Amino acid sequence: MSLAADAAQPTSDVPMIRRRDAVLPGAWPDGTLPLLARLYAARGAHTPELALPKLGSLHAPELLSGIEGAVRLLAAAIAADKRIVVVGDFDCDGATACAVGVRGLRMLGARHVAHAVPNRMVHGYGLSPALVEELALLQPDLLVTVDHGIACHAGVAAAKAKGWQVLVTDHHLPGPQLPPADVIVDPNLHDDAFPSKSLAGVGVIFYVLLALRRHLRESAVFADGKGPDLATLLDLVAVGTVADLVALDANNRALVSAGLRRLRTGQGCIGLKALIEASGRDAARLTATDIGFALGPRLNAAGRLEDMALGIALLLTEDPAQARDIAQTLEQINAERRAVQQTMTDDAEKAVAKVVLDDDGQRPIAAVLFDADWHPGVVGLVASKMKDRLHRPVVAFAPAEPGGNALRGSARSIPGLHIRDALALVDAQQPGLIERFGGHAMAAGMSLPHAHLASFHAAFAAAVHQMLDPVMLQQQILSDGELGGDELDHRHADALRLAGPWGQGFPEPMFDGHFEVTNWRVLKERHLKLELRRPGVAGLINAIQFGGWTGNAPARNVHLAYRLACDDYRGGTAIQLIVEHCSAA
């Protein structure tokens, strides 16, 4: 394992708490909690229409540049009774997008719709030539890729060589050349006019279905003149959007909010209901955070350690008993994933602890980690953990297959550095060093030969140094300020829980303030449990800092950055503070 050093970077391990600028909210209805209005305004949503967008405010599908071609292709395939194969991907966005594609096309009249998904260990990422060879058994006329395809030049070419049509629906950033597909729908294509560049893969295919339904309506295909209610797919759209960590702009918040409403009212698909039950969450109070930390990881676990076909089967089944069985299997796989991840993270922590500072006491500018025993399906989670630990861009590599010479890597970035652009800079400066790569601003994936690892390490550090403003290397915690004594209660905690949806680009509220520690203890040798007192608040306040035990007792008076939450363990009107940072006051 190695860390790329740069002697000009700041060394502070202590995050800096910075309060958001105060923004006055606009006009809100009577009865709205002032705290919520203030939080929404601080995130650029000054009115209820901006803060709580409805489906009617969604951007029009026709703004997507390839949408008309996609509609023509799909409408012709349905009319001619052609065989359509939806090709998914092995993460949660890819799985939900595949389920939306299959369900939606069948709802719109397609009679021969099959699906396929690559196996991470067998086929690698996306539509590969190896996967195309296996798809030949299905005798497809049309392939529809979801959540991938924009970087799958060889796979698309192989499919075209067999005489198949190919529709690519994706949301990843394109390279300098596009694959030879018949039609491409991707909001991040050059000159695409779609206002939201943050659609997840599941959002893109949902938009394609919306446009297809409108075309079929205008063609008088539906006997009732309306066609199917595609809103029934929004539970899947919400799960894939949140799990993929795309920015929750107003368009995505409208999609996610509508999907959450379906899940909370028991209208979600059978598979998601079973997954919610297996995860121990309360469906009636489900939040975007529950999707991100409970549902998404369980679906992702199938693609990371096993085969995402299992996760897609869960999302497509109409049999409650089968759904419960698959959900329990995913629960077991997820437990195994957590164990593998913890082992890999412990390995990385040990390496980082030895080399975090160089001889001059300076921190590295970026980290490149590799272990021959790591699992390629979990390197993204390790990179994410190490990114949080170091507040530096991190790439984690593992062998693509046991004993092989090819490496598969996942990169995670910090605000201020577009990680996919950093990899593009490496590729431009040293062509051929990286075999293939793709991704977003905050996350990317790549593959390269083991022999290129040291060269990549140096090239990546140089690219980060070239692109990153050093001020970005000081970790900051953005606080929404101090809560008043009358706001530290269950009413406000519950309102925060059900508000939002909070997520990437529309962050969950964080507060800071000074408290007196009256008691403390350590849980499971890792977590710090606190009892706090604050003037103006009756009684003691419970707080917990997960992973917060450093071996030293907390100070008597502390400055905390925290989230306000309902204490579900105690129930009733109990609250607790989820501490993100604790320092002596």
Coordinates of C-alpha atoms in Angstrom, one line a residue:
M1 CA 0.0 0.0 0.0
S2 CA 1.2 3.5 -0.6
L3 CA 0.3 7.1 -0.1
A4 CA 1.2 9.8 -2.6
A5 CA 3.0 12.6 -0.7
D6 CA 3.1 16.3 -1.4
A7 CA 5.1 18.5 1.0
A8 CA 3.0 21.7 0.5
Q9 CA -0.2 20.5 2.0
P10 CA -1.8 21.3 5.4
T11 CA -1.5 18.7 8.1
S12 CA -4.5 19.4 10.4
D13 CA -6.5 16.3 11.3
V14 CA -9.0 18.4 13.1
P15 CA -12.0 19.4 11.0
M16 CA -13.0 23.0 11.0
I17 CA -16.6 23.8 11.9
R18 CA -18.0 26.5 9.7
R19 CA -21.5 27.7 9.9
R20 CA -23.6 28.2 6.8
D21 CA -24.4 31.8 5.9
A22 CA -27.8 32.8 7.3
V23 CA -30.4 33.1 4.5
L24 CA -33.9 34.4 5.1
P25 CA -36.6 32.1 3.9
G26 CA -39.5 33.3 1.7
A27 CA -43.2 33.0 2.5
W28 CA -44.2 29.7 4.1
P29 CA -47.6 28.5 5.1
D30 CA -48.7 29.0 8.7
G31 CA -47.7 26.1 10.9
T32 CA -44.4 25.5 9.2
L33 CA -41.6 25.0 11.7
P34 CA -39.3 28.0 11.4
L35 CA -36.3 25.6 11.7
L36 CA -37.3 23.8 8.5
A37 CA -37.9 27.0 6.6
R38 CA -34.4 28.2 7.7
L39 CA -32.7 24.9 6.7
Y40 CA -34.3 24.8 3.3
A41 CA -33.4 28.4 2.6
A42 CA -29.8 27.7 3.6
R43 CA -29.8 25.0 0.8
G44 CA -31.1 27.4 -1.8
A45 CA -34.7 26.5 -1.5
H46 CA -36.4 29.7 -0.3
T47 CA -40.0 28.7 -0.9
P48 CA -42.2 25.5 -0.5
E49 CA -42.2 25.1 -4.3
L50 CA -38.4 24.9 -4.3
A51 CA -38.0 23.0 -1.1
L52 CA -40.7 20.4 -1.7
P53 CA -40.9 20.0 -5.5
K54 CA -43.8 18.0 -6.9
L55 CA -43.8 15.6 -9.9
G56 CA -45.6 18.3 -11.9
S57 CA -42.4 20.4 -11.8
L58 CA -40.2 17.7 -13.4
H59 CA -38.1 18.8 -16.4
A60 CA -39.7 17.7 -19.7
P61 CA -38.4 14.4 -21.2
E62 CA -38.0 16.0 -24.7
L63 CA -35.1 18.1 -23.4
L64 CA -33.0 14.9 -23.4
S65 CA -31.1 15.0 -26.7
G66 CA -31.6 11.3 -27.7
I67 CA -35.1 10.8 -26.4
E68 CA -36.9 11.0 -29.7
G69 CA -34.7 8.4 -31.3
A70 CA -35.1 6.1 -28.2
V71 CA -38.8 6.4 -28.4
R72 CA -38.9 5.5 -32.1
L73 CA -36.6 2.5 -31.5
L74 CA -38.7 1.2 -28.6
A75 CA -42.1 1.9 -30.2
A76 CA -41.0 0.1 -33.4
A77 CA -39.7 -2.9 -31.4
I78 CA -43.0 -3.2 -29.4
A79 CA -45.1 -2.9 -32.6
A80 CA -43.0 -5.6 -34.3
D81 CA -43.1 -7.9 -31.2
K82 CA -39.3 -7.9 -31.1
R83 CA -37.2 -9.4 -28.4
I84 CA -35.8 -6.7 -26.0
V85 CA -33.1 -7.4 -23.5
V86 CA -32.5 -4.9 -20.7
V87 CA -28.9 -5.1 -19.6
G88 CA -28.4 -3.9 -16.1
D89 CA -25.3 -3.2 -13.9
F90 CA -24.1 -4.7 -10.7
D91 CA -24.8 -1.9 -8.3
C92 CA -28.1 -0.6 -6.8
D93 CA -28.7 2.0 -9.4
G94 CA -28.1 -0.5 -12.2
A95 CA -30.4 -3.1 -10.5
T96 CA -33.2 -0.7 -9.9
A97 CA -32.8 0.7 -13.4
C98 CA -33.0 -2.8 -14.9
A99 CA -36.2 -3.5 -12.9
V100 CA -37.7 -0.2 -14.0
G101 CA -36.8 -1.0 -17.6
V102 CA -38.3 -4.5 -17.6
R103 CA -41.4 -3.5 -15.6
G104 CA -42.0 -0.4 -17.6
L105 CA -41.6 -1.9 -21.0
R106 CA -44.0 -4.7 -20.2
M107 CA -46.5 -2.2 -18.9
L108 CA -46.2 -0.3 -22.2
G109 CA -47.0 -3.4 -24.3
A110 CA -43.7 -5.2 -24.9
R111 CA -44.4 -8.9 -24.8
H112 CA -40.8 -10.3 -25.1
V113 CA -38.7 -8.5 -22.5
A114 CA -35.8 -10.3 -20.8
H115 CA -33.0 -9.0 -18.7
A116 CA -29.3 -9.7 -18.0
V117 CA -26.6 -8.3 -15.7
P118 CA -22.9 -8.8 -15.8
N119 CA -21.2 -10.8 -13.1
R120 CA -18.4 -8.7 -11.6
M121 CA -15.9 -11.5 -11.5
V122 CA -16.7 -13.1 -14.9
H123 CA -17.6 -10.2 -17.2
G124 CA -16.2 -7.1 -15.6
Y125 CA -18.1 -3.8 -15.9
G126 CA -21.0 -3.1 -18.2
L127 CA -21.7 -4.5 -21.7
S128 CA -18.5 -6.4 -22.5
P129 CA -17.9 -8.6 -25.5
A130 CA -17.9 -11.6 -23.1
L131 CA -21.4 -10.7 -21.9
V132 CA -22.5 -10.2 -25.5
E133 CA -21.6 -13.7 -26.3
E134 CA -23.7 -15.0 -23.5
L135 CA -26.6 -12.8 -24.5
A136 CA -26.7 -14.5 -27.9
L137 CA -28.6 -17.3 -26.2
L138 CA -31.5 -15.0 -25.7
Q139 CA -31.6 -14.1 -29.4
P140 CA -32.3 -10.4 -28.8
D141 CA -33.3 -7.9 -31.5
L142 CA -32.7 -4.9 -29.3
L143 CA -30.4 -4.3 -26.3
V144 CA -31.2 -1.6 -23.8
T145 CA -28.4 -0.7 -21.5
V146 CA -29.3 1.0 -18.2
D147 CA -26.8 2.8 -15.9
H148 CA -23.9 2.0 -18.3
G149 CA -23.0 1.8 -21.9
I150 CA -21.4 5.2 -22.6
A151 CA -18.0 3.7 -22.0
C152 CA -18.7 0.2 -23.4
H153 CA -17.3 0.7 -26.9
A154 CA -16.2 -2.9 -27.5
G155 CA -19.4 -4.4 -26.1
V156 CA -21.7 -2.2 -28.2
A157 CA -19.6 -2.9 -31.3
A158 CA -19.8 -6.7 -30.6
A159 CA -23.6 -6.4 -30.3
K160 CA -23.9 -4.4 -33.5
A161 CA -21.7 -7.0 -35.3
K162 CA -24.4 -9.6 -34.4
G163 CA -27.0 -7.5 -36.1
W164 CA -28.7 -6.3 -32.9
Q165 CA -29.9 -2.8 -32.3
V166 CA -28.5 -1.0 -29.2
L167 CA -30.1 1.7 -27.1
V168 CA -27.7 3.1 -24.5
T169 CA -29.3 4.8 -21.5
D170 CA -26.7 6.1 -19.1
H171 CA -25.8 9.0 -16.9
H172 CA -22.0 8.7 -16.7
L173 CA -19.7 11.2 -18.3
P174 CA -18.8 10.3 -21.9
G175 CA -15.3 10.1 -23.2
P176 CA -14.0 11.9 -26.3
Q177 CA -15.7 9.3 -28.5
L178 CA -19.1 7.7 -28.2
P179 CA -19.9 4.0 -28.6
P180 CA -21.5 2.9 -31.9
A181 CA -25.0 2.5 -30.5
D182 CA -28.1 3.2 -32.5
V183 CA -29.3 5.8 -30.0
I184 CA -27.8 7.2 -26.8
V185 CA -29.7 8.9 -24.0
D186 CA -27.5 10.5 -21.4
P187 CA -28.0 13.9 -19.8
N188 CA -24.3 14.4 -19.6
L189 CA -23.7 14.2 -23.4
H190 CA -22.0 17.3 -24.8
D191 CA -24.6 19.9 -25.7
D192 CA -27.5 18.0 -24.1
A193 CA -30.1 20.5 -23.0
F194 CA -31.5 18.6 -20.1
P195 CA -31.2 21.0 -17.1
S196 CA -30.5 18.3 -14.5
K197 CA -27.1 16.6 -15.0
S198 CA -27.6 14.6 -11.8
L199 CA -30.1 12.0 -13.0
A200 CA -29.2 8.5 -11.8
G201 CA -29.3 5.7 -14.3
V202 CA -32.7 4.7 -13.0
G203 CA -33.9 8.2 -13.6
V204 CA -32.7 8.2 -17.2
I205 CA -34.6 5.0 -18.1
F206 CA -37.7 6.3 -16.2
Y207 CA -37.6 9.4 -18.4
V208 CA -37.3 7.2 -21.5
L209 CA -40.5 5.4 -20.4
L210 CA -42.3 8.6 -19.8
A211 CA -41.5 9.8 -23.3
L212 CA -42.5 6.4 -24.8
R213 CA -45.8 6.5 -23.0
R214 CA -46.6 9.9 -24.4
H215 CA -45.7 8.8 -27.9
L216 CA -48.0 5.7 -27.6
R217 CA -50.8 7.9 -26.2
E218 CA -50.5 10.2 -29.2
S219 CA -50.5 7.1 -31.5
A220 CA -53.8 6.0 -29.9
V221 CA -52.3 2.7 -28.7
F222 CA -54.0 2.6 -25.4
A223 CA -57.7 1.7 -25.2
D224 CA -58.3 4.1 -22.3
G225 CA -56.3 6.9 -24.0
K226 CA -54.0 7.2 -21.0
G227 CA -51.9 4.0 -20.7
P228 CA -50.3 2.6 -17.5
D229 CA -49.5 4.6 -14.4
L230 CA -45.7 4.8 -14.5
A231 CA -45.7 6.4 -11.0
T232 CA -45.9 2.9 -9.7
L233 CA -42.2 2.6 -10.6
L234 CA -41.1 5.6 -8.4
D235 CA -40.3 3.5 -5.4
L236 CA -37.5 1.9 -7.5
V237 CA -36.5 5.2 -8.9
A238 CA -36.1 6.6 -5.4
V239 CA -34.0 3.7 -4.1
G240 CA -31.6 3.8 -7.1
T241 CA -31.3 7.6 -7.0
V242 CA -30.4 7.8 -3.4
A243 CA -28.1 4.8 -3.3
D244 CA -26.1 6.1 -6.3
L245 CA -25.2 9.3 -4.3
V246 CA -26.2 11.6 -7.2
A247 CA -27.0 15.2 -6.2
L248 CA -30.5 15.6 -5.0
D249 CA -31.4 18.7 -7.0
A250 CA -35.0 19.7 -7.2
N251 CA -35.7 17.3 -10.1
N252 CA -34.3 14.3 -8.2
R253 CA -35.9 15.4 -4.9
A254 CA -39.3 15.4 -6.7
L255 CA -38.6 11.8 -7.9
V256 CA -37.3 10.6 -4.5
S257 CA -40.1 12.3 -2.5
A258 CA -42.7 10.6 -4.6
G259 CA -41.0 7.2 -4.3
L260 CA -40.7 7.6 -0.5
R261 CA -44.4 8.4 -0.3
R262 CA -45.2 5.1 -2.1
L263 CA -42.9 3.1 0.2
R264 CA -44.3 4.8 3.4
T265 CA -47.9 4.0 2.4
G266 CA -47.1 0.4 1.6
Q267 CA -47.4 0.8 -2.2
G268 CA -43.8 -0.2 -3.0
C269 CA -43.1 -3.4 -5.0
I270 CA -43.1 -6.7 -3.1
G271 CA -39.3 -7.0 -3.2
L272 CA -38.7 -3.6 -1.6
K273 CA -41.3 -4.3 1.1
A274 CA -39.4 -7.5 1.9
L275 CA -36.1 -5.7 2.0
I276 CA -37.4 -3.1 4.3
E277 CA -38.7 -5.8 6.6
A278 CA -35.4 -7.7 6.6
S279 CA -33.5 -4.6 7.4
G280 CA -35.6 -3.9 10.5
R281 CA -36.8 -0.5 9.2
D282 CA -40.2 1.0 9.7
A283 CA -41.8 1.4 6.3
A284 CA -44.2 4.1 7.5
R285 CA -41.3 6.3 8.6
L286 CA -38.8 5.4 5.9
T287 CA -36.3 8.1 4.9
A288 CA -33.7 8.7 2.3
T289 CA -31.1 7.9 5.0
D290 CA -32.7 4.5 5.4
I291 CA -32.3 3.9 1.7
G292 CA -28.7 5.0 1.8
F293 CA -27.7 3.0 4.8
A294 CA -30.0 0.0 4.8
L295 CA -31.7 -0.8 1.5
G296 CA -29.0 0.3 -0.9
P297 CA -26.2 -1.7 0.8
R298 CA -28.2 -4.8 0.9
L299 CA -28.9 -4.7 -2.8
N300 CA -25.3 -3.7 -3.5
A301 CA -24.0 -6.6 -1.5
A302 CA -25.3 -9.0 -4.1
G303 CA -23.3 -7.4 -6.9
R304 CA -20.2 -6.9 -4.7
L305 CA -19.8 -10.5 -3.5
E306 CA -22.2 -12.6 -5.4
D307 CA -24.3 -11.9 -8.5
M308 CA -26.6 -8.9 -8.9
A309 CA -29.1 -11.2 -10.7
L310 CA -30.3 -12.1 -7.2
G311 CA -31.0 -8.4 -6.4
I312 CA -32.9 -7.9 -9.7
A313 CA -34.9 -11.0 -9.1
L314 CA -36.0 -9.5 -5.8
L315 CA -37.1 -6.3 -7.5
L316 CA -39.1 -8.2 -10.2
T317 CA -40.8 -10.9 -8.2
E318 CA -44.5 -10.8 -7.6
D319 CA -44.3 -13.7 -5.1
P320 CA -44.2 -12.5 -1.4
A321 CA -42.7 -15.8 -0.2
Q322 CA -39.9 -15.6 -2.8
A323 CA -39.3 -12.0 -2.0
R324 CA -38.8 -12.8 1.7
D325 CA -36.4 -15.7 0.9
I326 CA -34.3 -13.5 -1.4
A327 CA -34.3 -10.6 1.1
Q328 CA -33.0 -12.9 3.8
T329 CA -30.3 -14.2 1.5
L330 CA -29.3 -10.6 0.8
E331 CA -29.2 -10.0 4.5
Q332 CA -26.7 -12.8 4.9
I333 CA -24.6 -11.7 2.0
N334 CA -24.6 -8.1 3.4
A335 CA -23.3 -9.5 6.7
E336 CA -20.5 -11.2 4.9
R337 CA -19.8 -8.0 2.9
R338 CA -19.5 -6.1 6.2
A339 CA -17.0 -8.6 7.5
V340 CA -14.9 -8.5 4.4
Q341 CA -15.1 -4.7 4.3
Q342 CA -14.0 -4.4 7.9
T343 CA -11.0 -6.6 7.4
M344 CA -10.0 -4.6 4.3
T345 CA -10.6 -1.3 6.1
D346 CA -8.5 -2.5 9.1
D347 CA -5.7 -3.4 6.7
A348 CA -5.9 0.1 5.1
E349 CA -6.0 1.8 8.4
K350 CA -2.8 0.1 9.6
A351 CA -1.0 1.2 6.4
V352 CA -2.3 4.7 6.7
A353 CA -1.4 5.0 10.3
K354 CA 2.3 4.4 9.5
V355 CA 2.7 6.9 6.7
V356 CA 0.1 9.6 7.2
L357 CA 2.8 12.2 7.8
D358 CA 6.1 12.5 6.0
D359 CA 9.5 13.6 7.4
D360 CA 8.4 17.2 7.4
G361 CA 5.2 16.5 9.2
Q362 CA 3.1 17.0 6.1
R363 CA 0.1 15.0 5.0
P364 CA -0.1 13.3 1.6
I365 CA -2.2 14.9 -1.1
A366 CA -3.8 11.6 -2.2
A367 CA -3.8 7.9 -1.3
V368 CA -3.4 4.9 -3.6
L369 CA -4.0 1.6 -1.8
F370 CA -3.6 -2.0 -2.9
D371 CA -3.7 -5.4 -1.3
A372 CA -3.4 -8.7 -3.2
D373 CA -5.9 -10.3 -0.8
W374 CA -8.7 -7.7 -1.2
H375 CA -12.0 -8.4 -2.9
P376 CA -12.7 -6.2 -6.0
G377 CA -16.3 -5.8 -5.1
V378 CA -15.5 -4.0 -1.8
V379 CA -12.7 -1.6 -2.8
G380 CA -15.2 1.2 -3.4
L381 CA -16.3 1.0 0.2
V382 CA -12.8 0.9 1.4
A383 CA -11.9 3.9 -0.7
S384 CA -14.9 5.7 0.7
K385 CA -13.9 4.9 4.3
M386 CA -10.3 6.1 3.7
K387 CA -11.5 9.2 2.0
D388 CA -13.5 10.1 5.1
R389 CA -10.6 9.2 7.3
L390 CA -7.9 11.2 5.4
H391 CA -10.1 13.9 3.7
R392 CA -8.0 13.2 0.6
P393 CA -8.8 11.6 -2.8
V394 CA -8.4 7.8 -2.5
V395 CA -8.0 5.0 -5.0
A396 CA -8.3 1.4 -3.7
F397 CA -7.2 -1.5 -5.9
A398 CA -7.7 -5.3 -5.7
P399 CA -6.9 -8.1 -8.2
A400 CA -9.7 -8.3 -10.8
E401 CA -9.6 -12.0 -10.2
P402 CA -7.6 -14.2 -7.8
G403 CA -4.0 -14.6 -8.9
G404 CA -4.5 -12.4 -12.0
N405 CA -2.4 -9.5 -13.2
A406 CA -5.3 -7.1 -13.9
L407 CA -6.3 -4.7 -11.1
R408 CA -9.7 -3.2 -10.5
G409 CA -9.9 0.1 -8.7
S410 CA -12.4 2.4 -7.2
A411 CA -11.8 6.1 -6.5
R412 CA -13.5 8.5 -4.1
S413 CA -13.0 12.2 -4.0
I414 CA -13.5 15.2 -1.7
P415 CA -15.4 18.4 -2.6
G416 CA -13.3 20.5 -5.0
L417 CA -11.8 17.6 -7.1
H418 CA -13.7 16.0 -9.9
I419 CA -12.3 12.5 -9.7
R420 CA -13.3 11.4 -13.2
D421 CA -11.6 14.5 -14.6
A422 CA -8.5 13.6 -12.6
L423 CA -8.4 10.2 -14.2
A424 CA -9.0 11.7 -17.6
L425 CA -6.0 14.0 -17.0
V426 CA -3.8 11.0 -16.1
D427 CA -5.0 9.2 -19.3
A428 CA -4.3 12.3 -21.4
Q429 CA -0.8 12.7 -20.0
Q430 CA 0.1 9.0 -20.0
P431 CA -2.1 7.2 -22.7
G432 CA -2.4 3.5 -22.1
L433 CA -1.5 3.7 -18.4
I434 CA -5.2 3.1 -17.5
E435 CA -7.0 0.5 -19.5
R436 CA -10.5 1.9 -18.9
F437 CA -12.2 4.3 -16.5
G438 CA -15.4 6.1 -16.0
G439 CA -17.5 7.7 -13.3
H440 CA -18.7 11.0 -11.7
A441 CA -17.3 13.9 -9.8
M442 CA -17.1 12.1 -6.5
A443 CA -16.7 8.4 -7.5
A444 CA -15.1 6.6 -10.4
G445 CA -13.9 3.1 -11.4
M446 CA -11.0 1.9 -13.4
S447 CA -8.8 -1.1 -14.4
L448 CA -5.1 -1.3 -15.1
P449 CA -2.3 -3.9 -15.2
H450 CA -0.6 -4.6 -11.9
A451 CA 2.7 -3.6 -13.6
H452 CA 1.3 0.0 -14.1
L453 CA 0.4 0.5 -10.4
A454 CA 3.5 2.4 -9.3
S455 CA 3.3 4.7 -12.4
F456 CA -0.3 5.3 -11.8
H457 CA 0.4 6.2 -8.2
A458 CA 2.8 8.9 -9.3
A459 CA 0.6 10.1 -12.1
F460 CA -2.5 10.3 -10.0
A461 CA -0.7 12.3 -7.3
A462 CA 0.6 14.7 -9.9
A463 CA -2.9 15.1 -11.4
V464 CA -4.4 15.8 -8.0
H465 CA -1.7 18.3 -7.3
Q466 CA -2.3 20.1 -10.6
M467 CA -6.1 20.2 -10.2
L468 CA -6.8 20.6 -6.4
D469 CA -6.7 23.9 -4.6
P470 CA -4.8 23.2 -1.3
V471 CA -7.4 25.0 0.7
M472 CA -9.8 22.1 -0.1
L473 CA -7.6 19.7 1.9
Q474 CA -8.7 21.3 5.2
Q475 CA -11.7 19.3 6.2
Q476 CA -14.7 21.4 7.1
I477 CA -18.0 20.5 8.8
L478 CA -20.7 22.8 7.6
S479 CA -23.1 23.6 10.5
D480 CA -26.6 25.0 10.3
G481 CA -25.8 26.8 13.5
E482 CA -27.0 26.3 17.1
L483 CA -30.3 24.9 18.0
G484 CA -32.4 26.8 20.5
G485 CA -33.4 25.1 23.7
D486 CA -37.0 24.8 22.5
E487 CA -35.7 23.1 19.3
L488 CA -33.9 20.3 21.1
D489 CA -37.0 18.1 21.3
H490 CA -38.8 15.2 19.7
R491 CA -41.1 17.4 17.6
H492 CA -38.2 19.0 15.8
A493 CA -36.2 15.7 15.6
D494 CA -39.2 14.0 14.0
A495 CA -39.8 16.8 11.6
L496 CA -36.2 16.7 10.5
R497 CA -36.4 12.9 9.9
L498 CA -39.4 13.1 7.6
A499 CA -38.4 16.3 5.9
G500 CA -36.0 16.6 2.9
P501 CA -35.3 14.2 1.4
W502 CA -31.8 14.9 2.5
G503 CA -28.8 13.5 0.6
Q504 CA -25.9 14.4 -1.7
G505 CA -26.1 18.0 -2.6
F506 CA -28.9 18.7 -0.2
P507 CA -27.2 17.6 3.0
E508 CA -28.9 16.4 6.1
P509 CA -28.9 19.2 8.7
M510 CA -25.9 19.4 11.0
F511 CA -25.8 21.7 14.1
D512 CA -23.1 22.7 16.6
G513 CA -23.1 23.9 20.1
H514 CA -21.5 23.8 23.6
F515 CA -22.5 21.2 26.2
E516 CA -21.4 20.0 29.6
V517 CA -20.5 16.3 29.8
T518 CA -22.1 14.8 32.9
N519 CA -21.3 11.2 32.2
W520 CA -19.8 9.0 29.5
R521 CA -19.0 5.4 28.7
V522 CA -17.6 3.3 25.9
L523 CA -19.8 0.9 23.8
K524 CA -18.3 -2.1 22.0
E525 CA -14.8 -0.7 22.5
R526 CA -15.4 1.8 19.7
H527 CA -18.4 4.1 20.3
L528 CA -18.6 7.0 22.8
K529 CA -21.8 7.4 24.7
L530 CA -22.4 10.7 26.4
E531 CA -24.9 12.3 28.7
L532 CA -25.0 16.1 28.3
R533 CA -26.4 19.1 29.9
R534 CA -27.2 22.4 28.3
P535 CA -28.7 25.6 29.8
G536 CA -32.3 26.1 28.8
V537 CA -32.9 22.4 28.3
A538 CA -34.7 20.4 31.0
G539 CA -33.0 17.2 32.0
L540 CA -30.0 15.4 30.4
I541 CA -29.5 14.9 26.6
N542 CA -28.2 11.6 25.3
A543 CA -25.6 11.6 22.6
I544 CA -23.5 9.0 20.8
Q545 CA -20.4 9.3 18.6
F546 CA -20.0 6.2 16.5
G547 CA -16.3 5.2 16.4
G548 CA -15.5 8.2 18.6
W549 CA -13.5 6.4 21.3
T550 CA -9.9 7.6 21.1
G551 CA -8.7 6.2 24.4
N552 CA -9.0 9.5 26.1
A553 CA -11.8 10.7 28.3
P554 CA -13.8 13.6 26.8
A555 CA -13.4 17.1 28.3
R556 CA -15.9 18.3 30.8
N557 CA -17.1 21.0 28.5
V558 CA -17.2 20.2 24.8
H559 CA -18.0 21.8 21.4
L560 CA -20.1 19.3 19.3
A561 CA -21.1 19.1 15.7
Y562 CA -24.2 16.9 15.7
R563 CA -27.4 15.7 14.1
L564 CA -30.6 15.8 16.0
A565 CA -32.4 12.4 15.9
C566 CA -35.3 10.6 17.5
D567 CA -34.0 7.9 19.9
D568 CA -35.9 4.9 18.5
Y569 CA -34.2 2.6 21.0
R570 CA -35.9 4.4 24.0
G571 CA -39.0 5.3 22.0
G572 CA -41.6 7.7 23.1
T573 CA -40.4 11.3 23.0
A574 CA -36.7 10.5 23.6
I575 CA -34.1 12.2 21.4
Q576 CA -30.4 11.8 21.0
L577 CA -27.6 13.7 19.3
I578 CA -25.5 11.8 16.7
V579 CA -22.1 13.4 17.2
E580 CA -19.9 13.9 14.2
H581 CA -17.1 15.9 15.9
C582 CA -16.2 16.5 19.5
S583 CA -13.6 18.9 20.8
A584 CA -12.8 20.6 24.1
A585 CA -14.7 23.8 24.5

